[in-house]
Amino acid sequence: MSKPFDTITIEQVARFPRPGMVVPGALRFTPDSKALTYLFSAEGSLVRSLWRYDLATGERIVLAGPPAATSKEANLSREEELRRERMRQRELGVTAYEFAKECEEPVILIPAGGKLFVRRGEIEAREVPGVDGAIDPHLDRTGTAVAYVREGDLHVISLDGGETRRLTHDAEDGITNGLADFIHQEELDQDRGFWWSDDGRFLAFVRVDARHVPSYPIVHQGKEKWDAEHHRYPFAGDPNAKLALGVVSLEDGIVRWMDLGGEDDIYLPRTWWAPDGRLMAEILSRDQKRLQLVTFDAESGACRVLVDERREPWVNLNHDTRFLKSGEIVRASEATGFNHLYVHDREGRELRQLTTGDWVVAGVVSVDEDGRYVYFSGTREGVLERHLYRVSLDGGEIERLTDEPGWHGAAVSQDGEWYVDMLSTLAHAPTVTLRRSNGSSSTILFDNEGNSAEQLGLAAPEFVHLSADDGTPLFGAVYRPHGFDHSKKYPLILSVYGGPHVQNVTDTWGMTVDLRAQWLARQGYLVFKLDNRGSAGRGLAFEAHLNRRFGTVEVEDQAAGVRYLAKNDAADIERVGVYGWSYGGYMTLLTMMKEPDIFRVGVAGAPVVDFADYDTGYTERYMGTPDENREGYTEGSVLTHVGNLRGKLMVVHGMVDENVHFRNTARLLVALAEEQKPYDLLLFPEERHMPRDAKGLEYQERRVLEYFTEHL
């Protein structure tokens, strides 16, 4: 019997969603722990609806469906479009939702299609009038009001009727209130710019002043009418936006400004209201080596430092701080070189360390304060997997809750009685299982029937282990052709990323449904992925190999991976290609230029060419500023090595990419011409950093795959 992917077409390679990847997402338990909610497309598309599963009865219902004209999201503002781009969000329809945390009946806020809807209890979701153009809306704790940003200022509206109130009044070109700036959204994983106090009386918000940051123009030239957008984009070493943290009273509209200390060139990556009413924040130094957990007096603005953490070579941020009703603070820190959990008292004094070892806590999932447990994911069983664990807030043995090998995601109910286990492996598409925390029962909510590698006719990649030149263990994965014969030699293609904060090689379904890799394997290529030194998931020391020297050890490790496969496997070292996107595009260029005897063909997508042309938040964390580290920037620049290029090169770039500007590719083309180096160019005038257009994606895949077929 034939299987769906006995033959893989280029149309399938370009298509989203990937096979088996239409799964429940954004899973959350309702505040009363009686139901589970999630986003899902019953039709198997990218257009999702909001669903509810009743824990007692097993009943599933749709709470909110997608709005009209969802396929194009025609009503989205440019700011909302860019926010989704920075979150790498492809999904349409209902893409987010939020519960009011404390109310007798569930209240859910549902942004969709540029409008806001609210559902109370069993009443059908109703549109909130008068809030068109609302950006980043959030409910207060009791579900009686919604705050949002419109035209750069903070607004609030009562859900019981009434007019919208504008709470700030000084937005202009370069000034916003209540919105995170580009650096915080793109590089610090902070997509919010305001926060409700628990009692609903105050809103804390960030004021961003970027008027002094030069405006970078991006021109749309691929449509009937041209258009230009302008971005306040701070390049490495240049001034950042100036930040202020304000608290506005909803009673009198007065704004009080918090004291952020004597240094104004800072980041504000996290802000919270603690259960005891204190406003809390993290202040990160510009060089990202010092992180302070601080508390403010919301009336006077006075600031007090609770935890002052200094880290070399940099601080990795996380979302793992929790403030408990007891006054205790749960935090994660890389103080030992590996991310682990600690408990502090109300004043920030460390009370105890909850986890330890040469593995990392990947993230706090939940804290059950009544039961005195912290639930978290981690790598204790190995870097290729993720499991759910729990440990007592009072210390003690760590309990592993997930048994099956693979990559487990989880959500835990507020009462700690239930958790939902989302398991993905190389062999099978993600499944979702509801489990009792005490292990007494489990129910499969989504089995992804028919979506295993064997049933679809896909060959899962095989893991390989090798060593870097300094002996550091590395993990890779190989996709093999059908009918693989170890006695033969096969052309090899590397799929590369290579940069920090990313792990490519994992025991997940996403590896198996990489259909570009699968198509190439069907054409007789070995395809290889390797997490070089500097990749995420293995602790600070492993990542810090890249400190101040991008484009060095990661290139060495990818070359070592090729030599390993040529010596110990079936790779033909005379026929090696490479492709990657973003940092992977940068790596594609550097591997071809620094190891030209190995890499013969490359496709570089949206490459950073010189990190002096990239943003402050990312680049300075790892490289310092260009003035501080001239040697590192010069050695790490593709432009330094262009003269060494000998292979066949294709460069792909979207011309309205607001993250890695097309300027990078433009500078590369000038340098290639100066050195009389031939190249091929594939441009998409209306694509950003993450290509989305279906026909464009198909065209891109066809051109890329034909390029390897022709030249390798």
XYZ file of C-alpha atoms in Angstrom:
712
model
C 0.000 0.000 0.000
C 1.361 3.413 -0.944
C 2.068 6.020 1.727
C 1.530 9.796 1.558
C 5.233 10.599 1.246
C 6.506 7.697 -0.770
C 7.094 10.487 -3.256
C 7.861 14.006 -2.030
C 7.079 16.943 -4.291
C 8.513 20.441 -4.158
C 4.971 21.701 -3.587
C 4.867 19.631 -0.389
C 8.280 20.915 0.687
C 6.962 24.487 0.525
C 3.603 23.863 2.193
C 2.586 24.915 5.701
C 1.509 23.512 8.073
C 3.863 20.555 8.003
C 2.442 16.994 8.179
C 1.356 16.132 11.704
C 1.950 19.678 12.977
C -1.705 20.740 13.177
C -1.930 20.152 16.904
C -3.584 21.858 19.872
C -1.523 24.887 20.867
C -1.506 27.497 23.640
C -2.895 24.884 26.058
C -4.013 26.343 29.387
C -6.165 25.229 32.271
C -8.984 27.551 33.215
C -8.409 29.481 36.464
C -10.901 27.200 38.266
C -8.992 24.092 37.030
C -12.213 22.616 35.587
C -11.349 22.752 31.902
C -8.534 22.907 29.388
C -8.497 25.456 26.580
C -6.416 25.457 23.413
C -6.097 26.764 19.854
C -6.712 24.265 17.062
C -7.734 23.955 13.420
C -10.117 21.046 12.887
C -9.683 21.572 9.124
C -5.942 21.047 9.333
C -5.003 24.568 8.199
C -3.140 27.500 9.746
C -6.482 29.138 10.657
C -7.243 28.287 14.291
C -10.213 28.497 16.642
C -10.382 28.520 20.435
C -11.556 25.215 21.986
C -12.546 24.075 25.477
C -12.292 20.543 26.942
C -14.311 19.864 30.109
C -12.232 17.755 32.531
C -15.293 16.202 34.186
C -17.394 15.312 31.130
C -14.870 15.148 28.307
C -17.021 17.504 26.227
C -15.224 19.580 23.580
C -16.697 22.808 22.239
C -15.528 25.736 20.120
C -15.527 28.927 22.168
C -14.573 31.251 19.334
C -14.019 30.716 15.650
C -11.946 32.715 13.188
C -13.351 36.001 11.919
C -14.199 36.753 8.318
C -11.331 37.495 5.923
C -8.985 35.577 8.212
C -6.865 34.208 5.398
C -5.426 37.653 4.740
C -5.844 39.238 8.190
C -6.727 42.389 6.278
C -7.530 44.439 9.377
C -4.166 44.105 11.089
C -2.212 47.288 11.650
C 1.399 47.379 10.541
C 2.506 47.423 14.181
C 0.510 44.233 14.862
C 1.868 42.668 11.673
C 5.410 43.403 12.852
C 4.673 42.062 16.363
C 3.599 38.753 14.812
C 6.727 38.743 12.668
C 8.903 39.132 15.758
C 7.061 36.230 17.397
C 7.618 34.139 14.201
C 3.874 33.502 14.068
C 2.415 31.906 10.932
C -0.988 31.003 12.352
C -4.132 32.967 11.505
C -7.639 33.265 12.946
C -7.619 33.158 16.740
C -3.919 33.415 17.536
C -4.051 34.412 21.221
C -6.394 34.496 24.208
C -6.251 35.459 27.854
C -8.201 34.593 31.010
C -9.125 36.997 33.740
C -7.369 35.424 36.720
C -9.964 35.989 39.422
C -13.698 35.985 38.693
C -16.665 33.742 39.512
C -17.205 32.696 35.902
C -14.460 32.374 33.280
C -13.846 35.572 31.311
C -11.750 35.241 28.162
C -10.315 37.996 25.990
C -9.910 36.947 22.344
C -8.145 39.219 19.853
C -8.925 38.165 16.279
C -8.908 39.820 12.886
C -7.944 43.198 14.286
C -10.894 43.208 16.703
C -11.423 42.223 20.366
C -13.970 39.737 21.646
C -14.877 38.817 25.226
C -16.628 35.636 26.333
C -18.200 35.389 29.802
C -19.056 31.940 31.103
C -21.358 30.183 28.638
C -22.342 33.370 26.792
C -21.127 33.544 23.201
C -18.130 35.764 22.603
C -19.107 39.358 21.879
C -17.140 42.083 20.174
C -15.847 44.943 22.293
C -16.996 48.100 20.494
C -14.834 51.119 19.804
C -11.410 49.455 20.068
C -10.466 48.957 16.437
C -6.717 49.129 16.003
C -6.063 47.908 19.551
C -2.546 46.513 19.986
C -1.518 44.043 22.712
C -4.789 44.055 24.732
C -4.913 42.620 28.270
C -7.686 42.015 30.802
C -7.530 43.193 34.364
C -7.536 40.457 36.999
C -11.318 40.541 37.517
C -12.302 40.688 33.855
C -14.032 44.039 34.085
C -11.728 46.146 31.901
C -9.302 45.861 28.988
C -6.202 47.974 28.493
C -4.510 48.293 25.112
C -2.312 50.525 23.001
C -3.564 52.547 20.066
C -1.599 55.092 18.058
C 1.264 54.806 20.547
C -0.705 55.654 23.699
C -2.187 53.530 26.463
C -5.986 53.217 26.659
C -8.494 51.415 28.885
C -12.156 50.530 28.440
C -14.676 49.099 30.894
C -16.396 45.930 29.689
C -19.581 46.967 31.482
C -20.079 49.796 28.993
C -18.584 53.223 28.873
C -16.173 55.247 26.858
C -12.544 54.454 26.188
C -10.128 56.416 28.366
C -6.792 57.533 27.013
C -4.264 57.260 29.837
C -1.161 58.721 28.174
C -1.015 61.672 25.811
C 2.471 62.262 24.439
C 2.938 59.638 21.708
C 4.553 60.889 18.540
C 6.986 59.669 15.943
C 9.663 57.968 18.076
C 7.692 57.941 21.374
C 5.334 55.176 22.501
C 3.649 54.340 25.801
C 2.837 50.728 26.646
C 4.655 49.042 23.769
C 7.928 47.140 23.964
C 10.487 48.514 21.519
C 12.069 46.504 18.706
C 15.071 45.313 20.744
C 12.935 44.022 23.614
C 10.545 42.243 21.261
C 13.113 40.766 18.899
C 16.081 40.065 21.173
C 14.940 40.029 24.824
C 11.756 37.975 24.427
C 9.587 40.734 25.871
C 6.533 41.448 23.755
C 4.615 43.399 26.423
C 4.849 47.028 27.403
C 2.264 47.388 30.220
C 0.983 45.406 33.215
C -2.184 45.533 35.368
C -1.859 45.665 39.152
C -3.773 42.861 40.878
C -6.305 45.262 42.362
C -6.998 46.849 38.972
C -6.190 50.350 40.214
C -2.908 50.860 38.379
C -1.173 50.137 35.121
C 2.606 49.998 34.959
C 3.918 50.817 31.508
C 7.111 51.438 29.585
C 7.639 54.728 27.813
C 10.018 54.369 24.864
C 11.761 57.431 23.471
C 13.601 56.552 20.274
C 13.560 59.975 18.642
C 17.355 60.087 18.671
C 17.668 56.658 17.012
C 18.046 57.177 13.245
C 15.053 56.078 11.194
C 15.920 53.219 8.853
C 13.763 53.201 5.689
C 12.365 50.037 4.130
C 10.656 50.455 0.774
C 7.885 48.225 -0.583
C 8.406 48.039 -4.340
C 6.674 44.825 -5.354
C 3.088 46.058 -5.335
C 1.023 48.310 -7.568
C 1.813 51.293 -5.347
C 5.105 51.805 -3.571
C 5.192 52.382 0.162
C 7.886 53.130 2.719
C 8.067 52.197 6.377
C 10.568 53.610 8.845
C 12.129 51.741 11.766
C 14.060 53.080 14.752
C 16.723 50.394 14.495
C 19.769 50.757 16.796
C 22.862 49.230 15.223
C 25.587 47.648 17.354
C 27.464 50.298 19.307
C 24.901 53.028 18.601
C 22.413 54.586 21.073
C 19.420 52.553 22.181
C 15.972 53.912 22.875
C 15.598 55.638 26.253
C 13.243 53.814 28.609
C 11.105 55.017 31.489
C 8.810 52.970 33.716
C 5.618 54.714 34.750
C 2.611 53.814 36.887
C -0.687 55.441 35.976
C -3.603 55.526 38.406
C -6.973 54.726 36.872
C -8.654 56.784 39.574
C -7.058 60.151 38.851
C -4.966 59.546 35.721
C -1.769 60.722 37.416
C 1.452 59.112 36.167
C 4.280 58.476 38.612
C 7.722 57.608 37.286
C 9.886 54.919 38.841
C 13.532 55.503 39.719
C 15.586 53.258 37.422
C 18.914 54.254 38.959
C 21.765 56.414 37.819
C 22.417 54.574 34.560
C 19.911 55.394 31.822
C 21.404 53.151 29.116
C 19.654 49.981 30.252
C 17.171 47.304 29.280
C 13.902 46.512 31.116
C 13.325 42.917 30.033
C 10.788 41.854 32.703
C 8.147 43.604 34.824
C 5.583 42.160 37.264
C 3.169 43.019 40.052
C 3.763 40.721 43.040
C 0.793 39.332 45.033
C 1.598 41.725 47.890
C 1.110 44.704 45.555
C 4.775 45.524 44.954
C 5.885 46.486 41.466
C 8.889 44.368 40.467
C 11.245 44.514 37.505
C 14.527 43.258 36.126
C 17.071 45.841 35.022
C 19.711 44.586 32.608
C 22.879 46.573 31.973
C 23.687 47.656 28.428
C 26.604 45.209 28.287
C 24.234 42.445 29.553
C 26.628 41.297 32.258
C 24.580 42.578 35.219
C 20.956 41.730 36.055
C 19.174 43.299 39.016
C 15.833 42.222 40.434
C 14.335 45.388 41.917
C 11.168 46.498 43.668
C 9.533 49.918 43.469
C 7.328 51.961 45.732
C 4.548 52.738 43.242
C 3.666 55.966 45.076
C 7.118 57.540 45.411
C 8.922 55.667 42.636
C 11.735 54.683 44.997
C 13.722 51.642 43.862
C 15.325 48.941 46.003
C 17.604 46.179 44.700
C 16.713 42.670 45.901
C 19.072 40.530 43.805
C 22.187 41.799 42.046
C 23.582 39.199 39.681
C 26.782 39.664 37.674
C 27.677 37.083 35.081
C 30.487 36.468 32.616
C 30.476 36.489 29.687
C 26.794 37.492 29.626
C 23.438 37.031 31.374
C 20.934 34.743 29.661
C 17.430 35.981 30.401
C 14.564 33.646 31.259
C 10.865 33.732 32.171
C 11.270 31.684 35.335
C 10.739 34.196 38.152
C 7.622 33.628 40.262
C 6.381 35.722 43.195
C 4.419 33.722 45.755
C 1.722 34.786 48.184
C 4.033 33.639 50.969
C 6.484 36.346 49.925
C 8.965 33.784 48.603
C 10.512 34.330 45.193
C 11.353 31.443 42.864
C 14.100 32.308 40.374
C 16.304 30.552 37.855
C 19.968 31.458 37.569
C 23.096 30.258 35.776
C 25.219 30.940 38.862
C 26.729 27.448 38.607
C 27.098 27.640 34.821
C 23.884 25.669 34.360
C 20.391 27.122 34.718
C 18.900 25.998 38.053
C 16.132 26.963 40.458
C 16.495 28.893 43.705
C 14.126 30.157 46.398
C 14.639 33.662 47.849
C 12.812 35.380 50.650
C 10.782 38.560 50.240
C 13.912 40.717 50.539
C 15.812 38.745 47.904
C 18.011 36.705 50.239
C 18.692 33.219 48.883
C 17.095 30.530 51.045
C 17.858 27.342 49.152
C 18.838 25.847 45.793
C 16.196 23.447 44.458
C 18.005 21.847 41.508
C 21.644 21.175 40.730
C 23.853 19.269 38.299
C 25.453 19.472 34.857
C 22.100 19.878 33.106
C 19.702 22.792 32.682
C 16.265 23.786 33.826
C 14.694 24.732 30.501
C 11.780 26.592 32.052
C 9.377 26.823 34.981
C 5.972 25.489 33.952
C 3.983 26.267 37.094
C 4.172 26.746 40.847
C 1.591 25.031 43.062
C 1.974 27.149 46.164
C -0.613 25.242 48.220
C 0.982 21.896 47.395
C 4.492 23.439 47.675
C 5.715 22.208 44.278
C 7.571 23.800 41.386
C 6.909 22.134 38.017
C 9.617 22.621 35.411
C 11.071 21.208 32.200
C 14.697 20.212 31.941
C 17.461 18.159 30.344
C 18.430 15.854 33.198
C 17.828 12.811 30.942
C 19.916 14.253 28.101
C 20.168 17.316 25.918
C 18.203 15.753 23.037
C 15.092 15.391 25.216
C 12.924 17.535 27.490
C 10.996 16.143 30.448
C 8.580 17.472 33.044
C 9.744 17.378 36.665
C 8.626 18.719 39.992
C 10.444 19.536 43.192
C 9.261 20.742 46.572
C 9.636 24.431 47.344
C 11.198 23.243 50.586
C 13.877 21.245 48.745
C 14.317 17.518 48.346
C 14.365 14.925 45.597
C 13.361 15.834 42.065
C 10.443 13.792 40.711
C 10.288 13.069 36.993
C 6.676 13.047 35.753
C 7.124 12.081 32.086
C 8.383 8.637 31.176
C 8.459 8.216 27.404
C 11.638 9.312 25.602
C 11.236 12.458 23.538
C 10.440 16.135 23.897
C 7.725 16.912 26.447
C 5.906 20.218 26.749
C 3.460 20.706 29.592
C 0.825 22.848 31.251
C -0.234 22.363 34.887
C -3.578 23.239 36.451
C -3.663 25.943 39.098
C -4.662 23.452 41.802
C -1.809 21.096 40.823
C -4.184 18.161 40.277
C -3.727 17.889 36.518
C -1.113 18.379 33.857
C -1.250 18.060 30.108
C 1.697 16.331 28.435
C 2.561 17.270 24.841
C 5.006 14.643 23.526
C 6.911 14.893 20.253
C 9.486 12.407 18.956
C 11.348 11.658 15.754
C 9.058 8.670 15.235
C 5.667 10.262 15.900
C 3.932 13.606 15.515
C 2.976 15.465 18.719
C 0.377 13.872 20.971
C -1.507 15.469 23.860
C -2.357 13.509 27.012
C -4.206 14.710 30.115
C -2.742 13.210 33.299
C -3.363 13.284 37.031
C -0.338 14.612 38.867
C -0.508 11.669 41.271
C -0.293 9.245 38.336
C -3.725 7.715 38.952
C -5.190 8.316 35.474
C -4.505 9.589 31.974
C -6.625 10.424 28.927
C -5.384 10.902 25.378
C -6.807 14.190 24.102
C -5.098 14.212 20.713
C -3.346 11.159 19.304
C -2.402 12.544 15.861
C -3.549 9.273 14.350
C -1.823 8.314 11.128
C 1.023 10.749 11.597
C 3.997 8.575 12.399
C 7.139 8.407 10.299
C 6.365 4.820 9.314
C 2.732 5.550 8.367
C 3.631 8.614 6.285
C 6.559 6.984 4.542
C 9.183 9.292 6.029
C 12.589 8.186 7.311
C 13.467 9.748 10.668
C 17.021 11.095 10.872
C 19.604 9.204 12.908
C 21.532 10.807 15.764
C 25.321 10.799 15.648
C 27.882 11.775 18.282
C 31.264 13.273 17.563
C 33.856 15.551 19.137
C 34.977 19.075 18.378
C 38.679 19.694 17.857
C 39.052 20.457 21.582
C 37.295 17.216 22.562
C 33.896 18.754 23.381
C 31.108 16.220 22.638
C 28.746 17.340 19.861
C 25.390 15.988 18.699
C 24.244 15.732 15.107
C 21.557 14.098 12.985
C 21.814 12.461 9.550
C 19.057 12.012 6.952
C 19.898 9.049 4.714
C 18.760 8.215 1.173
C 16.348 5.352 0.555
C 18.263 2.159 -0.058
C 21.265 3.558 1.779
C 24.413 1.492 1.242
C 27.238 2.194 3.708
C 29.806 0.913 1.225
C 28.994 3.781 -1.172
C 29.810 7.474 -0.986
C 27.033 10.068 -1.137
C 27.113 13.825 -1.654
C 26.554 15.653 1.631
C 24.510 18.780 2.360
C 24.631 20.581 5.718
C 21.525 22.276 7.074
C 23.069 24.812 9.435
C 22.105 27.455 11.984
C 25.033 27.549 14.395
C 24.237 30.635 16.470
C 23.545 31.034 20.187
C 20.164 30.477 21.869
C 19.113 27.838 19.320
C 19.230 24.049 19.444
C 18.683 22.323 16.099
C 19.243 18.662 16.956
C 16.388 17.339 19.099
C 14.216 14.241 19.457
C 11.209 16.006 17.942
C 8.787 15.506 15.080
C 9.863 18.812 13.555
C 13.179 17.155 12.664
C 11.409 14.378 10.754
C 9.040 16.674 8.836
C 11.848 18.897 7.606
C 10.686 18.154 4.087
C 13.552 20.001 2.389
C 15.970 17.612 4.101
C 13.695 14.666 3.273
C 13.465 15.691 -0.421
C 17.232 16.000 -0.688
C 17.701 12.594 0.919
C 15.299 11.119 -1.660
C 17.505 12.582 -4.390
C 20.502 10.664 -3.065
C 22.088 13.155 -0.658
C 23.120 12.716 2.931
C 21.733 15.688 4.888
C 23.426 16.621 8.162
C 22.542 18.895 11.081
C 25.020 19.614 13.875
C 24.745 21.664 17.055
C 28.196 23.220 17.230
C 29.820 24.803 20.268
C 27.839 27.924 21.075
C 24.429 26.303 20.641
C 21.762 26.341 23.336
C 20.667 23.715 25.856
C 24.016 22.701 27.347
C 24.882 25.420 29.814
C 26.631 28.756 29.761
C 30.175 27.446 29.226
C 29.143 25.562 26.089
C 27.393 28.618 24.675
C 30.238 30.941 25.694
C 32.602 29.405 23.139
C 31.258 32.164 20.853
C 32.129 34.979 23.239
C 33.531 37.893 21.189
C 34.369 35.626 18.241
C 31.435 34.904 15.950
C 32.361 32.945 12.851
C 35.180 30.922 14.398
C 34.503 27.802 16.490
C 31.084 27.211 14.919
C 32.688 27.089 11.447
C 35.404 24.783 12.786
C 32.803 22.418 14.257
C 30.721 22.228 11.078
C 33.869 21.398 9.118
C 34.773 18.789 11.748
C 31.321 17.278 11.286
C 31.916 16.894 7.547
C 35.305 15.265 8.122
C 33.727 12.904 10.661
C 31.046 11.772 8.203
C 33.626 11.374 5.445
C 35.811 9.179 7.658
C 33.208 7.233 9.634
C 30.129 7.283 7.441
C 29.356 7.527 3.731
C 29.903 11.221 2.948
C 31.788 12.146 -0.216
C 34.018 14.991 0.973
C 34.490 16.123 -2.642
C 30.767 16.923 -2.949
C 29.626 18.993 0.040
C 26.954 21.690 0.097
C 25.485 23.887 2.832
C 22.376 25.991 3.404
C 20.946 28.062 6.230
C 18.795 31.069 7.079
C 19.602 34.151 9.183
C 22.569 33.136 11.387
C 22.520 30.006 9.247
C 22.881 32.211 6.173
C 25.868 33.871 7.824
C 27.291 30.427 8.568
C 26.710 29.300 4.981
C 28.803 32.196 3.705
C 31.599 31.742 6.236
C 31.880 27.974 5.839
C 32.258 28.451 2.082
C 34.829 31.229 2.508
C 36.842 29.871 5.444
C 36.686 26.205 4.393
C 36.575 26.461 0.572
C 38.261 23.080 0.126
C 35.257 21.421 1.785
C 32.143 23.433 0.938
C 31.490 23.578 -2.813
C 27.851 24.815 -3.065
C 25.873 27.036 -0.712
C 22.495 28.750 -0.382
C 22.538 31.611 2.138
C 19.143 32.939 3.206
C 18.736 36.387 4.828
C 22.380 36.382 5.956
C 23.966 38.767 8.415
C 27.108 39.823 6.550
C 28.725 42.139 9.095
C 27.456 42.189 12.682
C 28.213 45.894 12.915
C 25.090 46.125 10.715
C 22.952 44.148 13.166
C 21.129 45.344 16.273
C 22.476 46.231 19.715
C 20.569 43.779 21.915
C 21.688 40.594 20.189
C 25.097 41.549 18.856
C 26.528 43.286 21.921
C 25.525 40.431 24.221
C 27.915 38.115 22.432
C 30.398 40.413 20.708
C 30.578 43.620 22.747
C 30.520 46.825 20.711
C 32.516 47.383 17.504
C 34.757 49.865 19.327
C 35.495 47.373 22.137
C 36.072 44.368 19.901
C 37.358 45.544 16.537
C 39.349 42.372 15.930
C 36.348 40.142 16.669
C 34.058 42.125 14.369
C 36.616 42.161 11.574
C 37.362 38.438 11.775
C 33.655 37.639 12.075
C 32.659 39.739 9.073
C 31.867 37.875 5.867
C 33.300 40.842 3.962
C 36.764 40.054 5.340
C 36.754 36.628 3.693
C 34.973 37.191 0.357
C 38.211 36.770 -1.604
C 38.412 33.117 -0.502
C 35.111 32.095 -2.131
C 35.522 29.387 -4.779
C 32.236 27.498 -4.773
C 28.817 28.130 -6.284
C 26.780 30.560 -4.156
C 23.136 31.571 -4.166
C 21.915 34.343 -1.854
C 18.201 34.614 -0.929
C 16.702 37.650 0.781
C 13.365 39.370 1.369
C 13.703 43.044 0.562
C 11.387 44.271 3.364
C 13.173 42.225 6.038
C 13.141 44.539 9.071
C 15.316 42.204 11.150
C 18.272 41.321 8.918
C 18.119 44.235 6.516
C 18.600 43.671 2.793
C 21.540 46.054 3.204
C 23.535 43.026 4.381
C 23.088 41.288 1.052
C 23.637 44.546 -0.839
C 27.031 45.004 0.832
C 27.899 41.387 0.065
C 27.078 41.852 -3.624
C 29.337 44.893 -3.815
C 32.184 42.931 -2.210
C 31.639 39.942 -4.512
C 31.818 42.227 -7.541
C 35.005 43.843 -6.269
C 36.593 40.392 -5.981
C 35.089 39.271 -9.328
C 33.310 36.382 -7.612
C 30.276 34.964 -9.407
C 27.020 34.511 -7.510
C 23.322 33.824 -8.011
C 20.643 35.981 -6.421
C 17.037 35.216 -5.448
C 15.058 38.221 -4.188
C 11.524 38.535 -2.821
C 10.498 42.207 -2.867
C 7.576 41.835 -0.427
C 8.898 39.267 2.053
C 10.220 39.926 5.553
C 12.603 37.769 7.577
C 10.203 34.830 7.626
C 8.828 34.166 4.123
C 5.054 33.661 4.143
C 3.653 33.890 0.615
C 2.656 30.379 -0.509
C 3.606 30.801 -4.154
C 6.804 32.580 -3.188
C 7.753 29.746 -0.867
C 7.158 27.193 -3.596
C 9.248 29.202 -6.034
C 12.018 29.550 -3.458
C 12.130 25.831 -2.694
C 12.149 24.952 -6.378
C 15.057 27.293 -7.095
C 17.057 26.200 -4.027
C 16.622 22.481 -4.588
C 17.366 22.775 -8.307
C 20.523 24.698 -7.410
C 21.921 21.780 -5.421
C 20.815 19.294 -8.066
C 22.581 21.271 -10.790
C 25.825 22.062 -8.986
C 26.391 19.200 -6.534
